[in-house]
mmCIF file of C-alpha atoms in Angstrom:
data_model
loop_
_atom_site.group_PDB
_atom_site.id
_atom_site.type_symbol
_atom_site.label_atom_id
_atom_site.label_comp_id
_atom_site.label_asym_id
_atom_site.label_seq_id
_atom_site.Cartn_x
_atom_site.Cartn_y
_atom_site.Cartn_z
ATOM 1 C CA MET A 10 194.434 85.014 -52.944
ATOM 2 C CA ASN A 11 196.164 83.982 -49.710
ATOM 3 C CA LEU A 12 194.541 84.006 -46.266
ATOM 4 C CA HIS A 13 195.775 87.466 -45.311
ATOM 5 C CA GLN A 14 194.534 88.929 -48.579
ATOM 6 C CA GLN A 15 191.151 87.299 -47.961
ATOM 7 C CA ILE A 16 191.091 88.807 -44.466
ATOM 8 C CA ASP A 17 191.823 92.269 -45.877
ATOM 9 C CA SER A 18 189.089 91.867 -48.482
ATOM 10 C CA LEU A 19 186.433 90.696 -45.995
ATOM 11 C CA THR A 20 187.420 93.401 -43.517
ATOM 12 C CA LYS A 21 186.638 96.026 -46.150
ATOM 13 C CA PHE A 22 183.265 94.401 -46.856
ATOM 14 C CA LEU A 23 182.499 94.350 -43.118
ATOM 15 C CA GLN A 24 183.343 98.032 -42.789
ATOM 16 C CA SER A 25 180.620 98.794 -45.324
ATOM 17 C CA ASP A 26 178.161 96.339 -43.718
ATOM 18 C CA PRO A 27 179.258 96.094 -40.038
ATOM 19 C CA THR A 28 176.350 93.973 -38.763
ATOM 20 C CA ASN A 29 176.326 91.359 -41.515
ATOM 21 C CA PRO A 30 176.525 87.998 -39.641
ATOM 22 C CA HIS A 31 177.676 86.064 -42.709
ATOM 23 C CA ILE A 32 180.657 88.332 -43.325
ATOM 24 C CA MET A 33 181.488 88.266 -39.607
ATOM 25 C CA ALA A 34 181.410 84.468 -39.491
ATOM 26 C CA ASP A 35 183.474 84.110 -42.680
ATOM 27 C CA LEU A 36 186.057 86.521 -41.278
ATOM 28 C CA VAL A 37 186.200 84.596 -37.988
ATOM 29 C CA ASP A 38 186.870 81.396 -39.959
ATOM 30 C CA LEU A 39 189.850 83.086 -41.597
ATOM 31 C CA TYR A 40 191.164 84.331 -38.240
ATOM 32 C CA LEU A 41 190.856 80.783 -36.891
ATOM 33 C CA GLN A 42 193.119 79.623 -39.717
ATOM 34 C CA ALA A 43 195.579 82.502 -39.911
ATOM 35 C CA GLY A 44 195.340 84.144 -36.488
ATOM 36 C CA PRO A 45 195.513 85.978 -34.307
ATOM 37 C CA LEU A 46 192.883 84.219 -32.225
ATOM 38 C CA GLU A 47 192.245 87.396 -30.252
ATOM 39 C CA ASN A 48 190.849 88.992 -33.413
ATOM 40 C CA ALA A 49 188.468 86.063 -33.807
ATOM 41 C CA ARG A 50 187.378 86.339 -30.185
ATOM 42 C CA GLU A 51 186.773 90.110 -30.406
ATOM 43 C CA LEU A 52 184.700 89.746 -33.566
ATOM 44 C CA LEU A 53 182.697 86.912 -32.011
ATOM 45 C CA GLU A 54 181.882 89.058 -28.979
ATOM 46 C CA ILE A 55 180.386 91.663 -31.314
ATOM 47 C CA GLY A 56 178.569 89.038 -33.359
ATOM 48 C CA MET A 57 177.119 87.178 -30.375
ATOM 49 C CA ALA A 58 175.975 90.428 -28.774
ATOM 50 C CA ALA A 59 174.034 91.238 -31.944
ATOM 51 C CA TYR A 60 172.918 87.673 -32.691
ATOM 52 C CA PRO A 61 172.934 85.717 -29.384
ATOM 53 C CA ASP A 62 171.152 82.699 -30.885
ATOM 54 C CA ASN A 63 173.417 82.349 -33.925
ATOM 55 C CA PRO A 64 174.695 78.727 -33.790
ATOM 56 C CA ARG A 65 177.599 79.383 -36.131
ATOM 57 C CA PHE A 66 179.003 82.040 -33.802
ATOM 58 C CA LYS A 67 178.691 79.692 -30.821
ATOM 59 C CA PHE A 68 180.429 76.898 -32.757
ATOM 60 C CA GLN A 69 183.241 79.249 -33.736
ATOM 61 C CA LEU A 70 183.658 80.453 -30.152
ATOM 62 C CA ALA A 71 183.979 76.810 -29.088
ATOM 63 C CA ASN A 72 186.765 76.439 -31.669
ATOM 64 C CA VAL A 73 188.538 79.468 -30.220
ATOM 65 C CA CYS A 74 188.269 77.892 -26.759
ATOM 66 C CA LEU A 75 189.692 74.616 -28.082
ATOM 67 C CA SER A 76 192.638 76.502 -29.579
ATOM 68 C CA ASP A 77 193.171 78.241 -26.221
ATOM 69 C CA ALA A 78 193.048 74.859 -24.408
ATOM 70 C CA ASP A 79 189.896 75.958 -22.560
ATOM 71 C CA PHE A 80 188.341 72.553 -23.098
ATOM 72 C CA GLU A 81 185.693 72.821 -20.393
ATOM 73 C CA THR A 82 184.162 75.978 -21.878
ATOM 74 C CA ALA A 83 184.394 74.561 -25.390
ATOM 75 C CA GLN A 84 182.532 71.424 -24.343
ATOM 76 C CA LYS A 85 179.831 73.471 -22.586
ATOM 77 C CA LEU A 86 179.224 75.595 -25.702
ATOM 78 C CA LEU A 87 179.116 72.569 -27.985
ATOM 79 C CA GLU A 88 176.712 70.669 -25.755
ATOM 80 C CA GLU A 89 174.432 73.717 -25.715
ATOM 81 C CA LEU A 90 174.435 73.560 -29.514
ATOM 82 C CA LEU A 91 173.453 69.893 -29.433
ATOM 83 C CA GLU A 92 170.623 70.595 -27.012
ATOM 84 C CA SER A 93 169.333 73.334 -29.324
ATOM 85 C CA GLY A 94 169.192 70.866 -32.220
ATOM 86 C CA PHE A 95 172.361 72.062 -33.983
ATOM 87 C CA ASP A 96 173.995 68.696 -34.671
ATOM 88 C CA ASN A 97 176.650 67.906 -37.251
ATOM 89 C CA ILE A 98 179.958 66.075 -37.591
ATOM 90 C CA GLY A 99 181.942 69.114 -36.458
ATOM 91 C CA VAL A 100 179.975 69.470 -33.232
ATOM 92 C CA GLN A 101 180.209 65.749 -32.431
ATOM 93 C CA TYR A 102 183.946 65.595 -33.181
ATOM 94 C CA ASN A 103 184.793 68.729 -31.207
ATOM 95 C CA ILE A 104 182.870 67.449 -28.179
ATOM 96 C CA ALA A 105 184.851 64.219 -28.485
ATOM 97 C CA LEU A 106 188.106 66.170 -28.740
ATOM 98 C CA ALA A 107 187.285 68.398 -25.757
ATOM 99 C CA SER A 108 186.314 65.319 -23.731
ATOM 100 C CA ALA A 109 189.500 63.464 -24.661
ATOM 101 C CA MET A 110 191.632 66.448 -23.677
ATOM 102 C CA GLN A 111 189.947 66.329 -20.260
ATOM 103 C CA ASN A 112 190.784 62.599 -20.012
ATOM 104 C CA ASN A 113 187.150 61.559 -20.474
ATOM 105 C CA MET A 114 187.684 58.961 -23.173
ATOM 106 C CA GLU A 115 184.364 57.252 -22.465
ATOM 107 C CA LYS A 116 182.499 60.389 -23.535
ATOM 108 C CA ALA A 117 184.822 60.922 -26.500
ATOM 109 C CA HIS A 118 184.234 57.336 -27.595
ATOM 110 C CA LYS A 119 180.463 57.785 -27.460
ATOM 111 C CA HIS A 120 180.466 60.863 -29.719
ATOM 112 C CA LEU A 121 182.933 59.324 -32.159
ATOM 113 C CA GLN A 122 180.675 56.298 -32.487
ATOM 114 C CA GLN A 123 177.888 58.676 -33.539
ATOM 115 C CA ILE A 124 180.083 59.975 -36.362
ATOM 116 C CA ARG A 125 181.183 56.504 -37.466
ATOM 117 C CA GLN A 126 177.628 55.241 -37.966
ATOM 118 C CA ASN A 127 177.862 56.572 -41.515
ATOM 119 C CA PRO A 128 181.139 55.406 -43.138
ATOM 120 C CA GLU A 129 181.045 58.417 -45.460
ATOM 121 C CA ASP A 130 181.368 60.724 -42.444
ATOM 122 C CA ARG A 131 184.649 59.203 -41.292
ATOM 123 C CA PHE A 132 187.811 61.301 -41.596
ATOM 124 C CA ALA A 133 191.436 60.966 -40.516
ATOM 125 C CA GLU A 134 191.362 63.032 -37.308
ATOM 126 C CA GLY A 135 188.150 61.388 -36.134
ATOM 127 C CA GLU A 136 189.389 57.886 -36.872
ATOM 128 C CA ILE A 137 192.688 58.482 -35.091
ATOM 129 C CA LEU A 138 190.918 59.853 -32.022
ATOM 130 C CA TYR A 139 188.572 56.858 -32.106
ATOM 131 C CA LEU A 140 191.633 54.577 -32.216
ATOM 132 C CA ARG A 141 193.016 56.400 -29.174
ATOM 133 C CA SER A 142 189.725 55.908 -27.345
ATOM 134 C CA LEU A 143 189.706 52.166 -28.049
ATOM 135 C CA HIS A 144 193.272 51.905 -26.765
ATOM 136 C CA HIS A 145 192.542 53.950 -23.658
ATOM 137 C CA LEU A 146 189.420 51.922 -22.864
ATOM 138 C CA GLY A 147 191.367 48.663 -23.124
ATOM 139 C CA GLN A 148 189.659 47.389 -26.293
ATOM 140 C CA ILE A 149 193.009 46.288 -27.666
ATOM 141 C CA ASP A 150 191.877 43.692 -30.223
ATOM 142 C CA GLU A 151 189.423 46.114 -31.799
ATOM 143 C CA ALA A 152 192.066 48.847 -31.743
ATOM 144 C CA LEU A 153 194.607 46.605 -33.479
ATOM 145 C CA GLU A 154 192.078 45.680 -36.155
ATOM 146 C CA LEU A 155 191.150 49.315 -36.761
ATOM 147 C CA GLY A 156 194.799 50.371 -36.737
ATOM 148 C CA SER A 157 195.600 47.856 -39.453
ATOM 149 C CA SER A 158 192.869 49.232 -41.710
ATOM 150 C CA LEU A 159 193.821 52.849 -41.028
ATOM 151 C CA THR A 160 197.426 52.292 -42.105
ATOM 152 C CA GLU A 161 196.085 51.434 -45.542
ATOM 153 C CA ALA A 162 193.884 54.526 -45.705
ATOM 154 C CA TYR A 163 196.358 57.011 -44.183
ATOM 155 C CA LYS A 164 199.819 55.615 -44.962
ATOM 156 C CA ASN A 165 201.868 58.744 -44.321
ATOM 157 C CA ASN A 166 200.016 60.140 -41.330
ATOM 158 C CA GLY A 167 202.594 60.720 -38.593
ATOM 159 C CA GLU A 168 199.972 61.132 -35.885
ATOM 160 C CA LEU A 169 198.444 57.748 -36.736
ATOM 161 C CA LEU A 170 201.856 56.065 -36.728
ATOM 162 C CA GLY A 171 202.590 57.508 -33.295
ATOM 163 C CA VAL A 172 199.312 56.187 -31.890
ATOM 164 C CA LEU A 173 200.046 52.778 -33.421
ATOM 165 C CA SER A 174 203.510 52.742 -31.845
ATOM 166 C CA LEU A 175 202.010 53.194 -28.388
ATOM 167 C CA LEU A 176 199.270 50.644 -29.070
ATOM 168 C CA HIS A 177 201.781 47.965 -30.078
ATOM 169 C CA LEU A 178 204.012 48.877 -27.138
ATOM 170 C CA ASP A 179 201.173 48.188 -24.716
ATOM 171 C CA ASN A 180 200.472 44.956 -26.594
ATOM 172 C CA GLN A 181 204.106 43.951 -25.926
ATOM 173 C CA ALA A 182 204.893 43.890 -29.678
ATOM 174 C CA PHE A 183 208.127 45.813 -29.231
ATOM 175 C CA SER A 184 209.488 45.412 -32.779
ATOM 176 C CA LEU A 185 206.307 46.801 -34.296
ATOM 177 C CA ALA A 186 206.216 49.552 -31.687
ATOM 178 C CA ARG A 187 209.743 50.653 -32.613
ATOM 179 C CA HIS A 188 208.946 50.403 -36.338
ATOM 180 C CA TYR A 189 205.929 52.700 -36.089
ATOM 181 C CA ALA A 190 207.642 55.081 -33.660
ATOM 182 C CA GLU A 191 210.631 55.560 -35.949
ATOM 183 C CA GLN A 192 208.336 56.097 -38.943
ATOM 184 C CA ALA A 193 206.331 58.647 -36.974
ATOM 185 C CA GLN A 194 209.513 60.490 -35.988
ATOM 186 C CA GLN A 195 210.548 60.766 -39.629
ATOM 187 C CA LEU A 196 207.244 62.474 -40.426
ATOM 188 C CA GLN A 197 206.715 64.400 -37.165
ATOM 189 C CA VAL A 198 209.799 64.914 -35.029
ATOM 190 C CA ASN A 199 207.626 66.233 -32.183
ATOM 191 C CA ASN A 200 205.125 63.369 -32.262
ATOM 192 C CA LEU A 201 204.227 62.817 -28.616
ATOM 193 C CA GLU A 202 203.257 59.132 -28.741
ATOM 194 C CA SER A 203 206.364 58.053 -30.634
ATOM 195 C CA LEU A 204 208.590 59.909 -28.160
ATOM 196 C CA SER A 205 206.944 58.064 -25.262
ATOM 197 C CA THR A 206 207.232 54.757 -27.111
ATOM 198 C CA LEU A 207 210.936 55.160 -27.847
ATOM 199 C CA GLY A 208 211.582 56.317 -24.297
ATOM 200 C CA THR A 209 209.884 53.215 -22.937
ATOM 201 C CA LEU A 210 211.753 50.889 -25.290
ATOM 202 C CA TYR A 211 215.095 52.361 -24.225
ATOM 203 C CA LEU A 212 214.002 52.099 -20.604
ATOM 204 C CA ASP A 213 213.298 48.399 -21.092
ATOM 205 C CA GLU A 214 216.830 48.037 -22.476
ATOM 206 C CA MET A 215 218.219 49.863 -19.397
ATOM 207 C CA GLU A 216 219.389 52.746 -21.605
ATOM 208 C CA THR A 217 218.085 55.184 -19.030
ATOM 209 C CA ALA A 218 219.938 58.259 -20.330
ATOM 210 C CA LEU A 219 218.385 57.815 -23.770
ATOM 211 C CA ALA A 220 215.015 57.015 -22.239
ATOM 212 C CA LYS A 221 215.073 60.216 -20.187
ATOM 213 C CA SER A 222 215.977 62.291 -23.235
ATOM 214 C CA TYR A 223 212.840 61.086 -25.040
ATOM 215 C CA PHE A 224 210.590 61.602 -22.026
ATOM 216 C CA ASP A 225 212.033 65.102 -21.550
ATOM 217 C CA LYS A 226 211.199 65.907 -25.182
ATOM 218 C CA ALA A 227 207.667 64.614 -24.694
ATOM 219 C CA LEU A 228 207.172 66.782 -21.596
ATOM 220 C CA ALA A 229 208.527 69.837 -23.397
ATOM 221 C CA ILE A 230 205.689 69.352 -25.900
ATOM 222 C CA GLN A 231 202.996 68.389 -23.390
ATOM 223 C CA PRO A 232 203.782 69.059 -19.702
ATOM 224 C CA GLN A 233 200.547 67.292 -18.687
ATOM 225 C CA ASP A 234 201.555 63.968 -20.266
ATOM 226 C CA GLY A 235 201.252 61.582 -17.327
ATOM 227 C CA ARG A 236 202.814 58.749 -19.264
ATOM 228 C CA ALA A 237 206.016 60.715 -19.855
ATOM 229 C CA TRP A 238 206.191 61.643 -16.152
ATOM 230 C CA LEU A 239 205.803 57.954 -15.355
ATOM 231 C CA GLY A 240 208.605 57.012 -17.745
ATOM 232 C CA LEU A 241 210.877 59.699 -16.351
ATOM 233 C CA GLY A 242 210.154 58.546 -12.807
ATOM 234 C CA LEU A 243 210.874 54.930 -13.670
ATOM 235 C CA SER A 244 214.145 55.931 -15.343
ATOM 236 C CA GLU A 245 215.266 57.745 -12.202
ATOM 237 C CA LEU A 246 214.156 54.790 -10.079
ATOM 238 C CA LEU A 247 216.325 52.428 -12.104
ATOM 239 C CA ASP A 248 219.193 54.924 -11.869
ATOM 240 C CA GLN A 249 218.716 54.802 -8.078
ATOM 241 C CA ASN A 250 217.722 58.454 -7.760
ATOM 242 C CA PRO A 251 214.745 57.979 -5.415
ATOM 243 C CA ASP A 252 214.136 61.657 -4.628
ATOM 244 C CA GLN A 253 213.820 62.652 -8.290
ATOM 245 C CA SER A 254 211.917 59.471 -9.059
ATOM 246 C CA THR A 255 209.380 60.208 -6.333
ATOM 247 C CA ARG A 256 208.791 63.760 -7.584
ATOM 248 C CA HIS A 257 208.195 62.582 -11.154
ATOM 249 C CA LEU A 258 205.949 59.704 -10.121
ATOM 250 C CA GLU A 259 203.869 61.968 -7.898
ATOM 251 C CA GLN A 260 203.207 64.012 -11.032
ATOM 252 C CA ALA A 261 202.226 60.812 -12.856
ATOM 253 C CA VAL A 262 199.661 59.701 -10.274
ATOM 254 C CA GLN A 263 198.225 63.207 -10.107
ATOM 255 C CA LEU A 264 197.647 63.157 -13.871
ATOM 256 C CA MET A 265 196.657 59.464 -14.061
ATOM 257 C CA PRO A 266 195.038 58.697 -10.690
ATOM 258 C CA ASP A 267 193.417 55.483 -11.923
ATOM 259 C CA HIS A 268 196.588 54.049 -13.473
ATOM 260 C CA LEU A 269 197.602 51.511 -10.852
ATOM 261 C CA ASP A 270 201.060 50.762 -12.234
ATOM 262 C CA SER A 271 201.938 54.419 -11.611
ATOM 263 C CA TRP A 272 200.961 54.055 -7.951
ATOM 264 C CA HIS A 273 202.981 50.861 -7.743
ATOM 265 C CA ALA A 274 206.063 52.532 -9.179
ATOM 266 C CA LEU A 275 205.580 55.385 -6.695
ATOM 267 C CA ALA A 276 205.445 52.873 -3.847
ATOM 268 C CA TRP A 277 208.795 51.394 -4.899
ATOM 269 C CA ALA A 278 210.315 54.847 -5.290
ATOM 270 C CA LYS A 279 209.257 55.661 -1.735
ATOM 271 C CA ILE A 280 210.647 52.325 -0.510
ATOM 272 C CA SER A 281 213.933 53.226 -2.220
ATOM 273 C CA LYS A 282 213.812 56.640 -0.570
ATOM 274 C CA GLY A 283 213.202 55.102 2.848
ATOM 275 C CA ASP A 284 209.731 56.640 3.100
ATOM 276 C CA ILE A 285 208.050 53.427 4.245
ATOM 277 C CA ASP A 286 204.876 55.133 5.467
ATOM 278 C CA GLY A 287 204.534 56.915 2.121
ATOM 279 C CA ALA A 288 205.041 53.620 0.297
ATOM 280 C CA GLU A 289 202.325 52.019 2.405
ATOM 281 C CA THR A 290 199.929 54.856 1.545
ATOM 282 C CA ALA A 291 200.604 54.383 -2.183
ATOM 283 C CA VAL A 292 200.038 50.617 -1.990
ATOM 284 C CA ASN A 293 196.857 51.037 0.030
ATOM 285 C CA THR A 294 195.592 53.353 -2.717
ATOM 286 C CA ILE A 295 195.994 50.479 -5.184
ATOM 287 C CA ILE A 296 194.174 48.048 -2.893
ATOM 288 C CA GLN A 297 191.314 50.508 -2.428
ATOM 289 C CA LYS A 298 190.942 50.812 -6.185
ATOM 290 C CA GLU A 299 191.525 47.118 -6.957
ATOM 291 C CA PRO A 300 191.300 44.821 -3.905
ATOM 292 C CA ALA A 301 192.448 41.763 -5.872
ATOM 293 C CA ASN A 302 195.758 43.268 -7.047
ATOM 294 C CA ALA A 303 198.303 40.604 -6.123
ATOM 295 C CA ASN A 304 201.429 42.727 -6.417
ATOM 296 C CA ALA A 305 199.933 45.373 -4.151
ATOM 297 C CA HIS A 306 199.443 42.752 -1.429
ATOM 298 C CA GLY A 307 202.946 41.411 -2.082
ATOM 299 C CA THR A 308 204.530 44.846 -1.919
ATOM 300 C CA LEU A 309 202.600 45.610 1.250
ATOM 301 C CA ALA A 310 204.055 42.397 2.700
ATOM 302 C CA ILE A 311 207.567 43.714 2.013
ATOM 303 C CA ILE A 312 206.631 47.001 3.673
ATOM 304 C CA LYS A 313 205.344 45.127 6.735
ATOM 305 C CA ILE A 314 208.625 43.173 6.896
ATOM 306 C CA MET A 315 210.549 46.445 6.796
ATOM 307 C CA LYS A 316 208.343 47.655 9.672
ATOM 308 C CA GLY A 317 209.044 44.445 11.611
ATOM 309 C CA ASP A 318 205.475 43.074 11.408
ATOM 310 C CA LYS A 319 206.130 39.503 10.231
ATOM 311 C CA THR A 320 202.653 38.271 11.194
ATOM 312 C CA ALA A 321 200.927 40.744 8.878
ATOM 313 C CA ALA A 322 203.514 40.014 6.184
ATOM 314 C CA HIS A 323 202.723 36.265 6.236
ATOM 315 C CA VAL A 324 199.003 36.971 5.798
ATOM 316 C CA LEU A 325 199.660 39.337 2.908
ATOM 317 C CA VAL A 326 202.020 36.890 1.179
ATOM 318 C CA ASP A 327 199.402 34.134 1.373
ATOM 319 C CA GLU A 328 196.757 36.441 -0.103
ATOM 320 C CA ALA A 329 199.042 37.658 -2.894
ATOM 321 C CA LEU A 330 200.083 34.130 -3.897
ATOM 322 C CA ARG A 331 196.467 33.002 -3.816
ATOM 323 C CA LEU A 332 195.678 35.752 -6.313
ATOM 324 C CA ASP A 333 198.791 35.129 -8.415
ATOM 325 C CA PRO A 334 201.258 32.292 -7.659
ATOM 326 C CA THR A 335 203.933 34.106 -9.720
ATOM 327 C CA CYS A 336 203.608 37.466 -7.930
ATOM 328 C CA PHE A 337 207.176 38.784 -7.741
ATOM 329 C CA ALA A 338 206.665 40.979 -4.680
ATOM 330 C CA ALA A 339 205.070 38.131 -2.721
ATOM 331 C CA LEU A 340 207.871 35.752 -3.723
ATOM 332 C CA ALA A 341 210.421 38.326 -2.594
ATOM 333 C CA ALA A 342 208.653 38.738 0.737
ATOM 334 C CA GLN A 343 208.373 34.962 1.134
ATOM 335 C CA THR A 344 212.110 34.557 0.503
ATOM 336 C CA ILE A 345 212.891 37.121 3.193
ATOM 337 C CA LEU A 346 210.457 35.577 5.682
ATOM 338 C CA ARG A 347 212.028 32.143 5.228
ATOM 339 C CA ALA A 348 215.536 33.456 5.823
ATOM 340 C CA PRO A 349 217.187 33.171 9.254
ATOM 341 C CA ASP A 350 216.283 36.072 11.524
ATOM 342 C CA SER A 351 219.721 37.652 11.226
ATOM 343 C CA GLN A 352 219.531 37.664 7.410
ATOM 344 C CA ALA A 353 215.964 38.956 7.440
ATOM 345 C CA GLN A 354 217.037 41.785 9.741
ATOM 346 C CA ASP A 355 219.870 42.651 7.332
ATOM 347 C CA VAL A 356 217.380 42.804 4.470
ATOM 348 C CA ARG A 357 215.051 45.037 6.473
ATOM 349 C CA ASN A 358 217.915 47.415 7.138
ATOM 350 C CA ASN A 359 219.432 47.363 3.647
ATOM 351 C CA LEU A 360 217.288 48.022 0.606
ATOM 352 C CA ASP A 361 220.059 46.968 -1.768
ATOM 353 C CA LEU A 362 220.093 43.513 -0.185
ATOM 354 C CA LEU A 363 216.339 43.327 -0.652
ATOM 355 C CA LEU A 364 216.541 44.260 -4.323
ATOM 356 C CA SER A 365 219.447 41.850 -4.894
ATOM 357 C CA LYS A 366 217.723 38.883 -3.241
ATOM 358 C CA PRO A 367 217.360 35.936 -5.691
ATOM 359 C CA LEU A 368 213.776 34.790 -6.140
ATOM 360 C CA PHE A 369 214.357 31.707 -8.246
ATOM 361 C CA ASN A 370 217.042 29.085 -8.773
ATOM 362 C CA ASP A 371 218.094 30.817 -12.011
ATOM 363 C CA GLY A 372 219.369 33.777 -9.992
ATOM 364 C CA VAL A 373 216.697 36.283 -11.068
ATOM 365 C CA THR A 374 216.564 38.980 -8.390
ATOM 366 C CA VAL A 375 213.910 41.331 -7.107
ATOM 367 C CA ARG A 376 215.646 44.157 -8.990
ATOM 368 C CA ASP A 377 215.567 42.165 -12.265
ATOM 369 C CA THR A 378 211.886 41.371 -11.887
ATOM 370 C CA LEU A 379 211.053 44.888 -10.762
ATOM 371 C CA ARG A 380 212.731 46.316 -13.865
ATOM 372 C CA LYS A 381 210.528 44.187 -16.118
ATOM 373 C CA PHE A 382 207.445 45.028 -14.102
ATOM 374 C CA ILE A 383 207.906 48.779 -14.119
ATOM 375 C CA THR A 384 208.755 48.958 -17.822
ATOM 376 C CA LYS A 385 205.564 47.097 -18.764
ATOM 377 C CA TYR A 386 202.985 49.807 -19.257
ATOM 378 C CA THR A 387 199.257 49.460 -19.486
ATOM 379 C CA PRO A 388 197.058 52.076 -21.160
ATOM 380 C CA ALA A 389 196.793 55.183 -19.026
ATOM 381 C CA GLY A 390 193.550 55.171 -17.151
ATOM 382 C CA LYS A 391 193.301 51.389 -17.194
ATOM 383 C CA THR A 392 194.418 48.977 -14.518
ATOM 384 C CA THR A 393 195.984 45.566 -14.580
ATOM 385 C CA LYS A 394 195.820 42.586 -12.302
ATOM 386 C CA HIS A 395 199.254 41.201 -11.494
#
């Protein structure tokens, strides 16, 4: 008997016993699997009106909310269940899922740890979400170890392979990242993580048209994917389209406000656009969040040079190089400050000269170093010291 036949059968039973909570709940479960969700919601309204303290109805309503992307309501319902003493793997996992979808990976991690205390309670979806939480929280070594064991347990899981591709990308293991991303694409052509991974790898190779095609696909699947907005913005920045780059990167920082590399990319997009005040605001946001960020001080030095404030620029260069002697932005600013006044003025007036300025004897320019910097991601929600 298929799902629709089961629905027809239970509907007939319910017609003869319209207040039976067990039949109602079983029918809701079938609607959750086969749809439409509106039927599940309508039946739950009747059930909860008759049995307001029924925990199964509340759990099912939370599932409807999850399916409707109403994560806040789902989490509220599930936490009420926990407080009432209704605690099981499903409640813990769904709270973790709702939390993760609201970008609260710390909370998700906590509930997933509860599930994992008993190895027999572990299951694919929970383990993959736990792997995501480790990655997001910057526990890379533990994530790599878990990822290795999960590939043995769930060899043909496209979702897992996509998560692993992104994990290895952020660990700078590009060959492994590509390997897992391509495997994930074979199993799930719309796998979000593998699309972002491949986009980033093509971006690193300066194949910006290909990179943008992957980021566009990712955003078609999930318009709230801050990482894809970041990748798209970086692609436009490298293609010297500062207006488009700025728009995309503003989306990225809105979705990932604590991801400092996104703010840094936005600052450079605004520099490219000629919006020096806007660039300064973006850099100051980084410094407020992480006062010891060397590249923020170095970039601010460049901004001060472009504003004609050499005194402030010298102070900022010294601070940036104290924090990181290899800071590319500080080295760029230092090179400009040491140039004759006429050359420094040319650089202030011509962004292309600034980006083409050699930093080292091997001819590496600001643009070369910037490209490597902006294509090196860190986990969304985490920050890096440069």
